[in-house]
Coordinates of C-alpha atoms in Angstrom, one line a residue:
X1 CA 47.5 -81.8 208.8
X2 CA 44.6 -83.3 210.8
X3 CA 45.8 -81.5 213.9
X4 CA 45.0 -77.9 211.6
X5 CA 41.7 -78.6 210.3
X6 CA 40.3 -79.9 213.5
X7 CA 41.5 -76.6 214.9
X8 CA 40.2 -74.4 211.7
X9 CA 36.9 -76.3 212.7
X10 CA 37.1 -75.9 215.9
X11 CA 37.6 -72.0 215.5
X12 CA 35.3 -71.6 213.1
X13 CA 32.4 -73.6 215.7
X14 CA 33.5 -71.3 218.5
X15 CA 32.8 -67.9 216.1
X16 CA 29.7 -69.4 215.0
X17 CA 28.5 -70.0 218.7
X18 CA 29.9 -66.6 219.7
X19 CA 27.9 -64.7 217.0
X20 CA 24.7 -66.9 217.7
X21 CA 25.0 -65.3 221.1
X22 CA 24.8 -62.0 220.6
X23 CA 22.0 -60.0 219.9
X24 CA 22.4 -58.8 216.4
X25 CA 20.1 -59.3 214.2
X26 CA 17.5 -60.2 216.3
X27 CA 13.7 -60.0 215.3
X28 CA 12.0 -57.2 216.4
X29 CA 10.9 -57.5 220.4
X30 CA 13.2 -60.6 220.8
X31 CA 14.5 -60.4 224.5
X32 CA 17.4 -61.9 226.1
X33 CA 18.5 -61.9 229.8
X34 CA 22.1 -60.6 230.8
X35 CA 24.0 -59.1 233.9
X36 CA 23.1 -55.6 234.6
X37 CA 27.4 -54.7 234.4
X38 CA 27.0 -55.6 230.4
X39 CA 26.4 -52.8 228.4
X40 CA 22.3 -52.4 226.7
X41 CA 23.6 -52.9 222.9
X42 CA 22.7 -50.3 220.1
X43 CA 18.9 -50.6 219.2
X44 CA 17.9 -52.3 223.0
X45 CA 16.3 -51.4 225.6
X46 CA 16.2 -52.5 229.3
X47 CA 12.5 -53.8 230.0
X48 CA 12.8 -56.0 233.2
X49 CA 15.4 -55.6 236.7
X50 CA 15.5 -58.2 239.2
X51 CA 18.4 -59.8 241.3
X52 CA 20.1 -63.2 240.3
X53 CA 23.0 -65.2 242.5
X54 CA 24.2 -65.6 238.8
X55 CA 25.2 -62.3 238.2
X56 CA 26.8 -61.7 242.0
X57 CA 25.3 -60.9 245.4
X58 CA 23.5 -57.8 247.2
X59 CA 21.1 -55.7 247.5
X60 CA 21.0 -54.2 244.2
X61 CA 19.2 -55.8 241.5
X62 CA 21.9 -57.2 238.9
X63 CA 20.1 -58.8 236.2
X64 CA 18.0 -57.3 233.3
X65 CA 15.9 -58.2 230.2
X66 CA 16.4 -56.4 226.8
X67 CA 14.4 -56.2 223.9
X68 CA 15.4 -55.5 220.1
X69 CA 13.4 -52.2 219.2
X70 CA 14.7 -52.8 216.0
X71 CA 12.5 -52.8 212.6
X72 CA 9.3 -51.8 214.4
X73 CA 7.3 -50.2 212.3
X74 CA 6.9 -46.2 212.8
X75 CA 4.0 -45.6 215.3
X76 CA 5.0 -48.9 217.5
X77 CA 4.3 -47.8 221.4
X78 CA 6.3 -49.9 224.0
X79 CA 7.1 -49.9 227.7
X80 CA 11.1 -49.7 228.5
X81 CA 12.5 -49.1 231.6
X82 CA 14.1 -45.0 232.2
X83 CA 17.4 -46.9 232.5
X84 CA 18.8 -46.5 228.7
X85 CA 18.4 -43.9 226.3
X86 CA 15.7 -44.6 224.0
X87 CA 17.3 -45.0 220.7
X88 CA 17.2 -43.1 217.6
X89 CA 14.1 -43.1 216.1
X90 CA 12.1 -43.8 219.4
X91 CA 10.5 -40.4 221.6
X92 CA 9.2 -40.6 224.6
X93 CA 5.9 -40.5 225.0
X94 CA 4.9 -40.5 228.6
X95 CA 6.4 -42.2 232.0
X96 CA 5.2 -44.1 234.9
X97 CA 6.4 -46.3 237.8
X98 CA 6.7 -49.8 237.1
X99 CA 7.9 -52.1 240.1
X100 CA 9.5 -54.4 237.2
X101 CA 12.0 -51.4 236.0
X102 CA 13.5 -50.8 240.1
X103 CA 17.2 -50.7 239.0
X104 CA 18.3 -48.8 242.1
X105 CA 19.3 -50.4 245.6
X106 CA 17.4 -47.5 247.2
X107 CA 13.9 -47.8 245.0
X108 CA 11.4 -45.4 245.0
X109 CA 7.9 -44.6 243.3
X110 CA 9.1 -42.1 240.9
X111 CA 8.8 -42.7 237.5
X112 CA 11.0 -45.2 236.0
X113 CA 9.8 -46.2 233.2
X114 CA 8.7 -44.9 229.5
X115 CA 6.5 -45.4 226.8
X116 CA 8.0 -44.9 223.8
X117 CA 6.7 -44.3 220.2
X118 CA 8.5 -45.1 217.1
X119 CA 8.6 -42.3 215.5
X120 CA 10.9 -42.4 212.5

């Protein structure tokens, strides 16, 4: 008996951690950090690119900020790096090189970076 509820608890503690982790639900322009080989969630955008030994080795970069675009109010500008699809709601409004948004092993000064506009 003992033996199930400290494993009920001990399940439930692990969901709570695991959902305290992810990114739903976040406040509006709240950022968190992750390895570049995990998907940008629903509502996010990539901001920031840079290489970390925690997320592997190379030349590429391999580690990237987000940040929630969601619940912005309409009219809302922000910078996000041309490496996610603005999401629904958001156009962009104009693009420029930013030496934060260098995703690519090979960089370059093109454009790689938006400014976006909530626009519904």
């Amino acid at each position: 008996m003992i033996r199930t509820r400290f494993a009920a608890l001990a399940t439930m503690a692990f969901t709570a951690l695991a959902v305290a982790a992810t990114p739903a639900g976040a406040a509006p322009g709240t950022t968190q950090n992750m390895c570049a080989n995990a998907l940008t969630p629903s509502g996010w955008v990539d901001v920031q690119w840079w290489n970390s030994a925690g997320c592997g080795s190379g030349f590429t970069p391999n580690m990237k900020q987000i940040m929630d675009l969601n619940g912005y109010p309409v009219g809302t500008q922000v910078n996000a790096c041309a490496s996610t699809w603005p999401p629904a709601g958001w156009t962009i409004v104009s693009s420029h090189y930013s030496s934060g948004c260098r995703y690519s092993a090979v960089p370059s000064f093109n454009a790689n970076t938006w400014t976006l506009k909530r626009t519904s």
